[in-house]
Amino acid sequence: MSAFRRALAAELAHLWRNRFDFALLTLVPLICLVVMGGMLSRGSPHGLGVVIVDQDRSVASRSIVRAIGAVDALTIVDDVSSLSEGFSAIRRERAIAVVVLPSGLGGARTAATPRTIEIFYQSAFLSTGALTSALLQATITADLVRQAPTNAGVAGIALLRVPLPGVQVTLLGNPSASLEWYLGLLIGPAILHLLIAVTCAASLGRELVGGSMGPWAVRVGAPAMAAAGRLLPHVVIGTLWLCLWLLWLTLGQGFAFTGAIGLVAFGGLLLFVATAAISTLLIALTGEVATSLSASVIYAGSALAYSGASLPITGGIAVARIWSAILPLTHFVTLEMDQTIGVDGAIWAEQAAILALAALVAGGGATLLLRRQARQST
C-alpha cells in the first residue's frame, strides 16, 4: 500500500474514533453556517428610519414626503418641526437620517437662490447610513424632476416639449442590494477557511516528536504523499461544506450567480488545498502545535479583512497590499465575486492559477523541510 493510501486510511480511522476531531469537521461547520444563515436571512435593507423636518408644508414638500414613504427600504418614523428634534431621534436610535425640506421649497421658481434640501445621516454604522443617504438622494431627486414642469410655472410648457433624460441605476451581481447574498459569499468561505487551517495543523501536529516531523517522515517513507493523504479528508470535507453553503444561498434563498457556480466550487477546492499546504508548512517550520494553530488563526482569521471585499486595500500602505496579495482567501473571494457578474474565463483562470501557485509554493516548502528533518533523524 502506498504512503498516500496508508495515511488516508489512518486519518479516516482516527476521525472515526476521535469524536472531538470528527466534530470539528462536521458539527462545528454545521453550527457556524446555520447560525450565520439565520442571522443573514432576509438581509435586504428595510425599515431604515427617516425623520422629516418639513419647514415648507407645501404641495411640493408633501410630494417628496410621500415619495420617501413609498420606498420599501425606508420608513418615516416622525415629522418634526426642528432639526434638533431630528438629531434627538437619531441619538435615541429611532432614525438613521434626517431630511430637512426648507421653507420656500414650493415657491422655488420665484426665489433668487434655489432652496437646498439637506440630508443628515449618522456614520456610526457607515454602510447603513450611506445606503440610507443614497436612497434618499435618489428618491428626492426623482420627485423634484417629476415636479419640475409644475414648479417652472409658464416655463413648464416649454419643459413639457423636451423630455428629461432618465437615470436608472442597476446593481450587477446583487440587484436587490441583499446583505445576505453579499455577506454570505464572504463569511461562509472565510469560516471554512479558518476551520480547515486549524484542523489540518492539528492533524499533522499529532506526529511531532521533540519539535520535529523527522521521525514521522522517516516512518512513512514519502512524507509529501503521506501528508497529502492525511489532509485529503479535510480538503474534501471543507469543499463539500462550501458547496452545501453555495447551494443554500442559490437554491434555498433564491440568489444566483451570473457566471458558473461550478467554477466557484472548484476555486474553493483550490483554496482548501492551499490552506492544507500552508498548515503543513507551519507545522514543519515551527515544530509546535500551539504556535502553528496561533499562526493559522492570525492569517486565516484576518484574511477576510485583508481580502479587499469589505475594507478597501487599493491605495493602502504597501504592507497591507502585499499581505492581501499573499493570502489565498483574497484570490478566492475575487474569483467568487467575479462569478456573480459572470466575468471572462481568462480572469477566473488567473485567480485559480494564483491559488494553485500558493498551494505549490507552500507545499514545496513543506516538502523540503520534511525531507531535511527526515535526514536529520536518521
Short mmCIF file of the C-alpha atoms (twelve columns), coordinates in Angstrom:
data_MODEL
# 
_entry.id   MODEL 
# 
loop_
_atom_site.group_PDB 
_atom_site.id 
_atom_site.type_symbol 
_atom_site.label_atom_id 
_atom_site.label_alt_id 
_atom_site.label_comp_id 
_atom_site.label_asym_id 
_atom_site.label_seq_id 
_atom_site.Cartn_x 
_atom_site.Cartn_y 
_atom_site.Cartn_z 
_atom_site.pdbx_PDB_model_num 
ATOM 1   C CA . MET A 1   0.000   0.000  0.000   1 
ATOM 2   C CA . SER A 2   1.359   3.437  -0.944  1 
ATOM 3   C CA . ALA A 3   2.215   6.118  1.631   1 
ATOM 4   C CA . PHE A 4   -0.719  8.192  0.360   1 
ATOM 5   C CA . ARG A 5   -3.271  5.411  0.849   1 
ATOM 6   C CA . ARG A 6   -1.883  4.365  4.233   1 
ATOM 7   C CA . ALA A 7   -2.025  7.955  5.509   1 
ATOM 8   C CA . LEU A 8   -5.540  8.423  4.135   1 
ATOM 9   C CA . ALA A 9   -6.797  5.223  5.767   1 
ATOM 10  C CA . ALA A 10  -5.141  6.116  9.071   1 
ATOM 11  C CA . GLU A 11  -6.673  9.608  9.113   1 
ATOM 12  C CA . LEU A 12  -10.144 8.295  8.298   1 
ATOM 13  C CA . ALA A 13  -9.817  5.733  11.097  1 
ATOM 14  C CA . HIS A 14  -8.701  8.446  13.523  1 
ATOM 15  C CA . LEU A 15  -11.609 10.714 12.631  1 
ATOM 16  C CA . TRP A 16  -13.999 7.826  13.145  1 
ATOM 17  C CA . ARG A 17  -12.555 7.074  16.591  1 
ATOM 18  C CA . ASN A 18  -11.967 10.622 17.850  1 
ATOM 19  C CA . ARG A 19  -15.282 12.373 18.379  1 
ATOM 20  C CA . PHE A 20  -13.711 15.787 19.005  1 
ATOM 21  C CA . ASP A 21  -11.736 15.887 15.750  1 
ATOM 22  C CA . PHE A 22  -14.719 14.467 13.866  1 
ATOM 23  C CA . ALA A 23  -16.954 17.182 15.326  1 
ATOM 24  C CA . LEU A 24  -14.507 19.892 14.222  1 
ATOM 25  C CA . LEU A 25  -15.097 18.836 10.619  1 
ATOM 26  C CA . THR A 26  -18.819 18.111 10.835  1 
ATOM 27  C CA . LEU A 27  -20.709 19.589 13.770  1 
ATOM 28  C CA . VAL A 28  -18.755 22.849 14.153  1 
ATOM 29  C CA . PRO A 29  -19.111 23.910 10.480  1 
ATOM 30  C CA . LEU A 30  -22.787 22.973 10.583  1 
ATOM 31  C CA . ILE A 31  -23.431 25.098 13.678  1 
ATOM 32  C CA . CYS A 32  -21.444 28.048 12.314  1 
ATOM 33  C CA . LEU A 33  -23.173 28.026 8.930   1 
ATOM 34  C CA . VAL A 34  -26.661 27.514 10.386  1 
ATOM 35  C CA . VAL A 35  -26.208 30.351 12.882  1 
ATOM 36  C CA . MET A 36  -24.778 32.634 10.224  1 
ATOM 37  C CA . GLY A 37  -27.536 31.722 7.782   1 
ATOM 38  C CA . GLY A 38  -30.131 32.597 10.396  1 
ATOM 39  C CA . MET A 39  -28.506 35.946 11.157  1 
ATOM 40  C CA . LEU A 40  -28.245 36.900 7.485   1 
ATOM 41  C CA . SER A 41  -31.655 35.601 6.397   1 
ATOM 42  C CA . ARG A 42  -33.755 38.233 4.620   1 
ATOM 43  C CA . GLY A 43  -30.778 40.540 4.756   1 
ATOM 44  C CA . SER A 44  -32.033 43.135 2.274   1 
ATOM 45  C CA . PRO A 45  -32.182 46.598 3.856   1 
ATOM 46  C CA . HIS A 46  -35.615 47.600 5.125   1 
ATOM 47  C CA . GLY A 47  -37.086 49.773 7.847   1 
ATOM 48  C CA . LEU A 48  -34.320 52.378 7.664   1 
ATOM 49  C CA . GLY A 49  -35.711 55.131 9.866   1 
ATOM 50  C CA . VAL A 50  -36.030 58.677 8.500   1 
ATOM 51  C CA . VAL A 51  -37.176 61.826 10.302  1 
ATOM 52  C CA . ILE A 52  -38.741 64.607 8.214   1 
ATOM 53  C CA . VAL A 53  -38.290 68.280 9.114   1 
ATOM 54  C CA . ASP A 54  -40.826 69.946 6.811   1 
ATOM 55  C CA . GLN A 55  -40.373 73.694 7.117   1 
ATOM 56  C CA . ASP A 56  -42.338 74.416 3.939   1 
ATOM 57  C CA . ARG A 57  -45.632 72.499 4.328   1 
ATOM 58  C CA . SER A 58  -46.325 72.937 0.634   1 
ATOM 59  C CA . VAL A 59  -47.634 70.665 -2.101  1 
ATOM 60  C CA . ALA A 60  -44.033 70.147 -3.246  1 
ATOM 61  C CA . SER A 61  -42.742 69.135 0.189   1 
ATOM 62  C CA . ARG A 62  -45.685 66.802 0.808   1 
ATOM 63  C CA . SER A 63  -44.996 65.148 -2.544  1 
ATOM 64  C CA . ILE A 64  -41.401 64.478 -1.505  1 
ATOM 65  C CA . VAL A 65  -42.566 63.035 1.824   1 
ATOM 66  C CA . ARG A 66  -44.964 60.696 0.003   1 
ATOM 67  C CA . ALA A 67  -42.166 59.597 -2.345  1 
ATOM 68  C CA . ILE A 68  -39.882 58.791 0.588   1 
ATOM 69  C CA . GLY A 69  -42.645 56.852 2.318   1 
ATOM 70  C CA . ALA A 70  -43.192 54.772 -0.822  1 
ATOM 71  C CA . VAL A 71  -39.655 53.357 -0.760  1 
ATOM 72  C CA . ASP A 72  -39.708 49.854 0.746   1 
ATOM 73  C CA . ALA A 73  -36.323 50.177 2.426   1 
ATOM 74  C CA . LEU A 74  -37.192 53.481 4.133   1 
ATOM 75  C CA . THR A 75  -39.598 54.177 6.995   1 
ATOM 76  C CA . ILE A 76  -40.671 57.657 8.067   1 
ATOM 77  C CA . VAL A 77  -40.600 57.463 11.853  1 
ATOM 78  C CA . ASP A 78  -41.518 61.085 12.634  1 
ATOM 79  C CA . ASP A 79  -42.319 64.508 11.183  1 
ATOM 80  C CA . VAL A 80  -40.910 67.204 13.457  1 
ATOM 81  C CA . SER A 81  -40.609 70.962 13.323  1 
ATOM 82  C CA . SER A 82  -36.922 71.465 14.154  1 
ATOM 83  C CA . LEU A 83  -33.580 69.929 13.282  1 
ATOM 84  C CA . SER A 84  -32.702 69.441 16.953  1 
ATOM 85  C CA . GLU A 85  -35.704 67.135 17.339  1 
ATOM 86  C CA . GLY A 86  -34.477 65.142 14.352  1 
ATOM 87  C CA . PHE A 87  -30.997 64.774 15.845  1 
ATOM 88  C CA . SER A 88  -32.612 63.698 19.101  1 
ATOM 89  C CA . ALA A 89  -34.365 60.859 17.250  1 
ATOM 90  C CA . ILE A 90  -31.007 59.728 15.836  1 
ATOM 91  C CA . ARG A 91  -29.414 59.769 19.286  1 
ATOM 92  C CA . ARG A 92  -32.294 57.633 20.579  1 
ATOM 93  C CA . GLU A 93  -31.616 55.237 17.660  1 
ATOM 94  C CA . ARG A 94  -35.131 55.742 16.299  1 
ATOM 95  C CA . ALA A 95  -33.778 57.037 12.994  1 
ATOM 96  C CA . ILE A 96  -30.723 56.847 10.780  1 
ATOM 97  C CA . ALA A 97  -31.230 60.040 8.784   1 
ATOM 98  C CA . VAL A 98  -32.946 63.430 8.917   1 
ATOM 99  C CA . VAL A 99  -34.316 65.192 5.831   1 
ATOM 100 C CA . VAL A 100 -34.800 68.968 6.021   1 
ATOM 101 C CA . LEU A 101 -37.260 70.430 3.496   1 
ATOM 102 C CA . PRO A 102 -36.623 74.213 3.650   1 
ATOM 103 C CA . SER A 103 -39.298 76.882 3.641   1 
ATOM 104 C CA . GLY A 104 -39.951 78.312 0.210   1 
ATOM 105 C CA . LEU A 105 -39.346 74.973 -1.477  1 
ATOM 106 C CA . GLY A 106 -42.753 75.034 -3.117  1 
ATOM 107 C CA . GLY A 107 -42.169 78.564 -4.400  1 
ATOM 108 C CA . ALA A 108 -38.642 77.920 -5.611  1 
ATOM 109 C CA . ARG A 109 -39.383 79.360 -9.060  1 
ATOM 110 C CA . THR A 110 -39.738 82.847 -7.572  1 
ATOM 111 C CA . ALA A 111 -36.654 82.685 -5.379  1 
ATOM 112 C CA . ALA A 112 -33.419 84.299 -6.476  1 
ATOM 113 C CA . THR A 113 -31.431 81.497 -4.808  1 
ATOM 114 C CA . PRO A 114 -32.546 77.862 -5.223  1 
ATOM 115 C CA . ARG A 115 -33.550 76.137 -1.983  1 
ATOM 116 C CA . THR A 116 -31.340 73.307 -0.743  1 
ATOM 117 C CA . ILE A 117 -32.761 70.121 0.707   1 
ATOM 118 C CA . GLU A 118 -30.446 68.796 3.422   1 
ATOM 119 C CA . ILE A 119 -29.871 65.168 4.362   1 
ATOM 120 C CA . PHE A 120 -28.118 64.332 7.633   1 
ATOM 121 C CA . TYR A 121 -27.215 60.716 8.397   1 
ATOM 122 C CA . GLN A 122 -25.340 59.043 11.212  1 
ATOM 123 C CA . SER A 123 -21.993 57.437 10.452  1 
ATOM 124 C CA . ALA A 124 -21.657 55.176 13.496  1 
ATOM 125 C CA . PHE A 125 -22.739 52.387 11.141  1 
ATOM 126 C CA . LEU A 126 -21.267 53.804 7.967   1 
ATOM 127 C CA . SER A 127 -22.664 51.376 5.392   1 
ATOM 128 C CA . THR A 128 -26.233 51.676 6.716   1 
ATOM 129 C CA . GLY A 129 -26.048 55.459 6.861   1 
ATOM 130 C CA . ALA A 130 -24.522 55.726 3.398   1 
ATOM 131 C CA . LEU A 131 -27.182 53.420 1.944   1 
ATOM 132 C CA . THR A 132 -29.967 55.453 3.558   1 
ATOM 133 C CA . SER A 133 -28.455 58.680 2.249   1 
ATOM 134 C CA . ALA A 134 -28.149 57.274 -1.272  1 
ATOM 135 C CA . LEU A 135 -31.774 56.087 -1.275  1 
ATOM 136 C CA . LEU A 136 -32.997 59.459 -0.010  1 
ATOM 137 C CA . GLN A 137 -30.972 61.392 -2.546  1 
ATOM 138 C CA . ALA A 138 -32.186 59.264 -5.445  1 
ATOM 139 C CA . THR A 139 -35.823 59.408 -4.291  1 
ATOM 140 C CA . ILE A 140 -35.854 63.172 -3.695  1 
ATOM 141 C CA . THR A 141 -34.071 63.909 -6.974  1 
ATOM 142 C CA . ALA A 142 -36.550 61.789 -8.919  1 
ATOM 143 C CA . ASP A 143 -39.511 63.550 -7.305  1 
ATOM 144 C CA . LEU A 144 -38.032 67.008 -7.946  1 
ATOM 145 C CA . VAL A 145 -37.553 66.115 -11.601 1 
ATOM 146 C CA . ARG A 146 -41.178 64.990 -11.752 1 
ATOM 147 C CA . GLN A 147 -42.290 68.288 -10.205 1 
ATOM 148 C CA . ALA A 148 -40.088 70.421 -12.469 1 
ATOM 149 C CA . PRO A 149 -42.773 71.367 -15.046 1 
ATOM 150 C CA . THR A 150 -45.188 72.463 -12.291 1 
ATOM 151 C CA . ASN A 151 -42.601 74.457 -10.349 1 
ATOM 152 C CA . ALA A 152 -41.391 76.162 -13.507 1 
ATOM 153 C CA . GLY A 153 -44.702 77.977 -13.953 1 
ATOM 154 C CA . VAL A 154 -45.269 79.172 -17.527 1 
ATOM 155 C CA . ALA A 155 -41.835 77.872 -18.456 1 
ATOM 156 C CA . GLY A 156 -43.138 74.413 -17.702 1 
ATOM 157 C CA . ILE A 157 -44.910 74.458 -21.067 1 
ATOM 158 C CA . ALA A 158 -41.524 74.551 -22.742 1 
ATOM 159 C CA . LEU A 159 -40.178 71.832 -20.435 1 
ATOM 160 C CA . LEU A 160 -43.012 69.541 -21.395 1 
ATOM 161 C CA . ARG A 161 -41.874 69.689 -25.023 1 
ATOM 162 C CA . VAL A 162 -38.392 68.407 -24.140 1 
ATOM 163 C CA . PRO A 163 -38.387 65.016 -22.405 1 
ATOM 164 C CA . LEU A 164 -35.986 64.998 -19.466 1 
ATOM 165 C CA . PRO A 165 -33.363 62.242 -19.562 1 
ATOM 166 C CA . GLY A 166 -33.940 59.449 -17.080 1 
ATOM 167 C CA . VAL A 167 -31.344 57.803 -14.878 1 
ATOM 168 C CA . GLN A 168 -31.634 54.175 -13.831 1 
ATOM 169 C CA . VAL A 169 -29.071 52.510 -11.566 1 
ATOM 170 C CA . THR A 170 -28.853 48.708 -11.507 1 
ATOM 171 C CA . LEU A 171 -26.567 46.743 -9.192  1 
ATOM 172 C CA . LEU A 172 -24.828 43.994 -11.152 1 
ATOM 173 C CA . GLY A 173 -24.489 40.698 -9.299  1 
ATOM 174 C CA . ASN A 174 -26.728 41.824 -6.432  1 
ATOM 175 C CA . PRO A 175 -29.700 43.739 -7.862  1 
ATOM 176 C CA . SER A 176 -31.650 43.647 -4.589  1 
ATOM 177 C CA . ALA A 177 -28.674 45.007 -2.602  1 
ATOM 178 C CA . SER A 178 -29.058 41.954 -0.353  1 
ATOM 179 C CA . LEU A 179 -26.680 41.826 2.580   1 
ATOM 180 C CA . GLU A 180 -27.446 38.105 2.906   1 
ATOM 181 C CA . TRP A 181 -26.055 37.397 -0.578  1 
ATOM 182 C CA . TYR A 182 -23.089 39.751 -0.190  1 
ATOM 183 C CA . LEU A 183 -22.040 38.719 3.321   1 
ATOM 184 C CA . GLY A 184 -22.919 35.067 2.780   1 
ATOM 185 C CA . LEU A 185 -20.441 34.846 -0.080  1 
ATOM 186 C CA . LEU A 186 -17.756 36.351 2.152   1 
ATOM 187 C CA . ILE A 187 -18.268 34.973 5.648   1 
ATOM 188 C CA . GLY A 188 -19.135 31.357 4.747   1 
ATOM 189 C CA . PRO A 189 -15.868 30.627 2.896   1 
ATOM 190 C CA . ALA A 190 -13.888 32.625 5.483   1 
ATOM 191 C CA . ILE A 191 -15.216 30.472 8.353   1 
ATOM 192 C CA . LEU A 192 -14.468 27.245 6.484   1 
ATOM 193 C CA . HIS A 193 -11.005 28.522 5.524   1 
ATOM 194 C CA . LEU A 194 -10.200 29.114 9.198   1 
ATOM 195 C CA . LEU A 195 -11.613 25.759 10.331  1 
ATOM 196 C CA . ILE A 196 -9.682  23.759 7.734   1 
ATOM 197 C CA . ALA A 197 -6.468  25.637 8.552   1 
ATOM 198 C CA . VAL A 198 -6.882  24.663 12.206  1 
ATOM 199 C CA . THR A 199 -7.879  21.026 11.643  1 
ATOM 200 C CA . CYS A 200 -5.030  20.418 9.179   1 
ATOM 201 C CA . ALA A 201 -2.447  21.856 11.558  1 
ATOM 202 C CA . ALA A 202 -3.849  19.827 14.453  1 
ATOM 203 C CA . SER A 203 -3.838  16.635 12.386  1 
ATOM 204 C CA . LEU A 204 -0.177  16.880 11.405  1 
ATOM 205 C CA . GLY A 205 0.763   18.166 14.841  1 
ATOM 206 C CA . ARG A 206 -0.085  14.773 16.326  1 
ATOM 207 C CA . GLU A 207 3.069   13.406 14.676  1 
ATOM 208 C CA . LEU A 208 5.513   15.907 16.164  1 
ATOM 209 C CA . VAL A 209 8.271   14.310 18.242  1 
ATOM 210 C CA . GLY A 210 10.607  16.653 20.062  1 
ATOM 211 C CA . GLY A 211 9.584   19.564 17.871  1 
ATOM 212 C CA . SER A 212 10.299  17.717 14.627  1 
ATOM 213 C CA . MET A 213 8.348   15.834 11.975  1 
ATOM 214 C CA . GLY A 214 11.519  13.873 11.147  1 
ATOM 215 C CA . PRO A 215 10.633  10.559 12.840  1 
ATOM 216 C CA . TRP A 216 7.232   10.550 11.145  1 
ATOM 217 C CA . ALA A 217 8.788   11.415 7.780   1 
ATOM 218 C CA . VAL A 218 11.227  8.512  8.130   1 
ATOM 219 C CA . ARG A 219 8.465   6.103  9.143   1 
ATOM 220 C CA . VAL A 220 6.122   6.928  6.230   1 
ATOM 221 C CA . GLY A 221 8.918   6.963  3.648   1 
ATOM 222 C CA . ALA A 222 7.309   9.533  1.345   1 
ATOM 223 C CA . PRO A 223 6.348   12.477 3.583   1 
ATOM 224 C CA . ALA A 224 4.853   14.633 0.831   1 
ATOM 225 C CA . MET A 225 2.471   11.890 -0.316  1 
ATOM 226 C CA . ALA A 226 1.689   10.901 3.269   1 
ATOM 227 C CA . ALA A 227 0.839   14.496 4.199   1 
ATOM 228 C CA . ALA A 228 -1.377  14.757 1.116   1 
ATOM 229 C CA . GLY A 229 -3.234  11.568 2.025   1 
ATOM 230 C CA . ARG A 230 -3.575  12.615 5.641   1 
ATOM 231 C CA . LEU A 231 -5.070  16.020 4.794   1 
ATOM 232 C CA . LEU A 232 -7.261  14.882 1.891   1 
ATOM 233 C CA . PRO A 233 -10.332 14.279 4.132   1 
ATOM 234 C CA . HIS A 234 -10.033 17.818 5.498   1 
ATOM 235 C CA . VAL A 235 -9.852  19.318 1.991   1 
ATOM 236 C CA . VAL A 236 -12.765 17.227 0.717   1 
ATOM 237 C CA . ILE A 237 -14.977 17.940 3.735   1 
ATOM 238 C CA . GLY A 238 -14.226 21.668 3.542   1 
ATOM 239 C CA . THR A 239 -15.123 21.683 -0.156  1 
ATOM 240 C CA . LEU A 240 -18.356 19.782 0.479   1 
ATOM 241 C CA . TRP A 241 -19.394 22.263 3.169   1 
ATOM 242 C CA . LEU A 242 -18.667 25.136 0.794   1 
ATOM 243 C CA . CYS A 243 -20.782 23.501 -1.920  1 
ATOM 244 C CA . LEU A 244 -23.652 22.994 0.522   1 
ATOM 245 C CA . TRP A 245 -23.410 26.638 1.574   1 
ATOM 246 C CA . LEU A 246 -23.474 27.836 -2.042  1 
ATOM 247 C CA . LEU A 247 -26.468 25.590 -2.756  1 
ATOM 248 C CA . TRP A 248 -28.255 27.035 0.273   1 
ATOM 249 C CA . LEU A 249 -27.686 30.589 -0.955  1 
ATOM 250 C CA . THR A 250 -28.782 29.792 -4.510  1 
ATOM 251 C CA . LEU A 251 -31.412 27.051 -4.401  1 
ATOM 252 C CA . GLY A 252 -32.547 27.740 -0.842  1 
ATOM 253 C CA . GLN A 253 -32.583 31.532 -0.800  1 
ATOM 254 C CA . GLY A 254 -33.133 32.256 -4.486  1 
ATOM 255 C CA . PHE A 255 -29.897 34.076 -5.307  1 
ATOM 256 C CA . ALA A 256 -27.957 33.286 -8.464  1 
ATOM 257 C CA . PHE A 257 -24.509 33.539 -9.989  1 
ATOM 258 C CA . THR A 258 -24.440 35.186 -13.399 1 
ATOM 259 C CA . GLY A 259 -21.366 33.056 -14.056 1 
ATOM 260 C CA . ALA A 260 -20.827 29.385 -13.210 1 
ATOM 261 C CA . ILE A 261 -21.264 28.118 -9.662  1 
ATOM 262 C CA . GLY A 262 -19.090 25.128 -10.579 1 
ATOM 263 C CA . LEU A 263 -16.121 27.433 -11.111 1 
ATOM 264 C CA . VAL A 264 -16.651 28.833 -7.616  1 
ATOM 265 C CA . ALA A 265 -16.742 25.313 -6.149  1 
ATOM 266 C CA . PHE A 266 -13.525 24.399 -7.972  1 
ATOM 267 C CA . GLY A 267 -11.955 27.601 -6.704  1 
ATOM 268 C CA . GLY A 268 -12.978 26.530 -3.200  1 
ATOM 269 C CA . LEU A 269 -11.188 23.210 -3.708  1 
ATOM 270 C CA . LEU A 270 -8.026  25.098 -4.668  1 
ATOM 271 C CA . LEU A 271 -8.447  27.334 -1.613  1 
ATOM 272 C CA . PHE A 272 -8.580  24.372 0.758   1 
ATOM 273 C CA . VAL A 273 -5.641  22.650 -0.953  1 
ATOM 274 C CA . ALA A 274 -3.618  25.829 -0.433  1 
ATOM 275 C CA . THR A 275 -4.853  26.019 3.165   1 
ATOM 276 C CA . ALA A 276 -3.723  22.445 3.854   1 
ATOM 277 C CA . ALA A 277 -0.330  23.135 2.265   1 
ATOM 278 C CA . ILE A 278 0.178   26.234 4.423   1 
ATOM 279 C CA . SER A 279 -0.748  24.283 7.570   1 
ATOM 280 C CA . THR A 280 1.829   21.634 6.639   1 
ATOM 281 C CA . LEU A 281 4.455   24.328 6.148   1 
ATOM 282 C CA . LEU A 282 3.650   25.924 9.508   1 
ATOM 283 C CA . ILE A 283 3.920   22.620 11.390  1 
ATOM 284 C CA . ALA A 284 7.201   21.721 9.683   1 
ATOM 285 C CA . LEU A 285 8.572   25.223 10.206  1 
ATOM 286 C CA . THR A 286 7.604   25.827 13.842  1 
ATOM 287 C CA . GLY A 287 7.669   22.313 15.268  1 
ATOM 288 C CA . GLU A 288 4.919   23.295 17.707  1 
ATOM 289 C CA . VAL A 289 1.186   22.697 17.527  1 
ATOM 290 C CA . ALA A 290 0.277   25.754 19.605  1 
ATOM 291 C CA . THR A 291 2.427   28.110 17.523  1 
ATOM 292 C CA . SER A 292 1.093   26.660 14.270  1 
ATOM 293 C CA . LEU A 293 -2.502  26.996 15.440  1 
ATOM 294 C CA . SER A 294 -1.859  30.576 16.528  1 
ATOM 295 C CA . ALA A 295 -0.306  31.404 13.158  1 
ATOM 296 C CA . SER A 296 -3.249  29.751 11.380  1 
ATOM 297 C CA . VAL A 297 -5.747  31.805 13.365  1 
ATOM 298 C CA . ILE A 298 -3.801  35.005 12.676  1 
ATOM 299 C CA . TYR A 299 -3.501  34.582 8.908   1 
ATOM 300 C CA . ALA A 300 -6.809  32.809 8.226   1 
ATOM 301 C CA . GLY A 301 -8.841  34.655 10.841  1 
ATOM 302 C CA . SER A 302 -7.849  38.064 9.500   1 
ATOM 303 C CA . ALA A 303 -7.896  37.050 5.839   1 
ATOM 304 C CA . LEU A 304 -11.374 38.416 5.127   1 
ATOM 305 C CA . ALA A 305 -10.460 41.858 6.464   1 
ATOM 306 C CA . TYR A 306 -7.477  41.989 4.097   1 
ATOM 307 C CA . SER A 307 -9.279  40.486 1.090   1 
ATOM 308 C CA . GLY A 308 -10.408 43.887 -0.180  1 
ATOM 309 C CA . ALA A 309 -14.058 42.803 -0.233  1 
ATOM 310 C CA . SER A 310 -15.138 44.691 2.878   1 
ATOM 311 C CA . LEU A 311 -12.352 47.187 3.594   1 
ATOM 312 C CA . PRO A 312 -10.552 48.940 0.712   1 
ATOM 313 C CA . ILE A 313 -6.971  47.780 0.158   1 
ATOM 314 C CA . THR A 314 -6.248  49.667 -3.057  1 
ATOM 315 C CA . GLY A 315 -4.347  52.798 -2.169  1 
ATOM 316 C CA . GLY A 316 -3.454  51.474 1.272   1 
ATOM 317 C CA . ILE A 317 0.031   51.107 2.680   1 
ATOM 318 C CA . ALA A 318 2.389   48.713 0.909   1 
ATOM 319 C CA . VAL A 319 2.439   46.217 3.797   1 
ATOM 320 C CA . ALA A 320 -1.358  45.812 3.711   1 
ATOM 321 C CA . ARG A 321 -1.408  45.404 -0.078  1 
ATOM 322 C CA . ILE A 322 1.402   42.838 -0.045  1 
ATOM 323 C CA . TRP A 323 -0.205  40.870 2.799   1 
ATOM 324 C CA . SER A 324 -3.534  40.924 0.959   1 
ATOM 325 C CA . ALA A 325 -1.910  39.605 -2.223  1 
ATOM 326 C CA . ILE A 326 -0.224  36.752 -0.340  1 
ATOM 327 C CA . LEU A 327 -3.382  35.453 1.366   1 
ATOM 328 C CA . PRO A 328 -5.206  32.682 -0.574  1 
ATOM 329 C CA . LEU A 329 -8.643  33.883 0.560   1 
ATOM 330 C CA . THR A 330 -8.101  37.194 -1.253  1 
ATOM 331 C CA . HIS A 331 -7.914  35.422 -4.587  1 
ATOM 332 C CA . PHE A 332 -10.791 33.069 -3.827  1 
ATOM 333 C CA . VAL A 333 -13.047 35.991 -2.880  1 
ATOM 334 C CA . THR A 334 -12.081 37.765 -6.110  1 
ATOM 335 C CA . LEU A 335 -12.778 34.586 -8.076  1 
ATOM 336 C CA . GLU A 336 -16.108 34.092 -6.319  1 
ATOM 337 C CA . MET A 337 -17.339 37.674 -6.633  1 
ATOM 338 C CA . ASP A 338 -16.309 37.719 -10.292 1 
ATOM 339 C CA . GLN A 339 -18.752 34.878 -10.933 1 
ATOM 340 C CA . THR A 340 -21.633 36.923 -9.505  1 
ATOM 341 C CA . ILE A 341 -21.280 39.160 -12.582 1 
ATOM 342 C CA . GLY A 342 -20.055 36.462 -14.989 1 
ATOM 343 C CA . VAL A 343 -16.517 37.587 -15.822 1 
ATOM 344 C CA . ASP A 344 -14.485 36.135 -18.681 1 
ATOM 345 C CA . GLY A 345 -12.956 32.715 -18.187 1 
ATOM 346 C CA . ALA A 346 -9.443  34.127 -18.554 1 
ATOM 347 C CA . ILE A 347 -9.916  36.302 -15.465 1 
ATOM 348 C CA . TRP A 348 -11.205 33.312 -13.484 1 
ATOM 349 C CA . ALA A 349 -8.215  31.251 -14.643 1 
ATOM 350 C CA . GLU A 350 -5.828  33.951 -13.412 1 
ATOM 351 C CA . GLN A 351 -7.169  33.795 -9.845  1 
ATOM 352 C CA . ALA A 352 -7.356  29.985 -9.949  1 
ATOM 353 C CA . ALA A 353 -3.715  29.858 -11.089 1 
ATOM 354 C CA . ILE A 354 -2.671  32.062 -8.162  1 
ATOM 355 C CA . LEU A 355 -4.449  29.718 -5.730  1 
ATOM 356 C CA . ALA A 356 -2.730  26.721 -7.326  1 
ATOM 357 C CA . LEU A 357 0.612   28.531 -7.134  1 
ATOM 358 C CA . ALA A 358 0.067   29.232 -3.427  1 
ATOM 359 C CA . ALA A 359 -0.515  25.519 -2.849  1 
ATOM 360 C CA . LEU A 360 2.601   24.585 -4.838  1 
ATOM 361 C CA . VAL A 361 4.852   27.099 -3.090  1 
ATOM 362 C CA . ALA A 362 3.656   26.220 0.421   1 
ATOM 363 C CA . GLY A 363 3.582   22.502 -0.340  1 
ATOM 364 C CA . GLY A 364 7.019   22.609 -1.937  1 
ATOM 365 C CA . GLY A 365 8.478   24.437 1.043   1 
ATOM 366 C CA . ALA A 366 6.885   21.958 3.440   1 
ATOM 367 C CA . THR A 367 8.249   19.008 1.438   1 
ATOM 368 C CA . LEU A 368 11.805  20.368 1.564   1 
ATOM 369 C CA . LEU A 369 11.564  20.881 5.329   1 
ATOM 370 C CA . LEU A 370 10.120  17.402 5.917   1 
ATOM 371 C CA . ARG A 371 12.876  15.748 3.874   1 
ATOM 372 C CA . ARG A 372 15.510  17.732 5.715   1 
ATOM 373 C CA . GLN A 373 14.071  16.726 9.087   1 
ATOM 374 C CA . ALA A 374 13.936  13.103 7.899   1 
ATOM 375 C CA . ARG A 375 17.662  13.189 7.055   1 
ATOM 376 C CA . GLN A 376 18.439  14.694 10.455  1 
ATOM 377 C CA . SER A 377 16.506  11.899 12.189  1 
ATOM 378 C CA . THR A 378 18.377  9.057  10.514  1 
# 
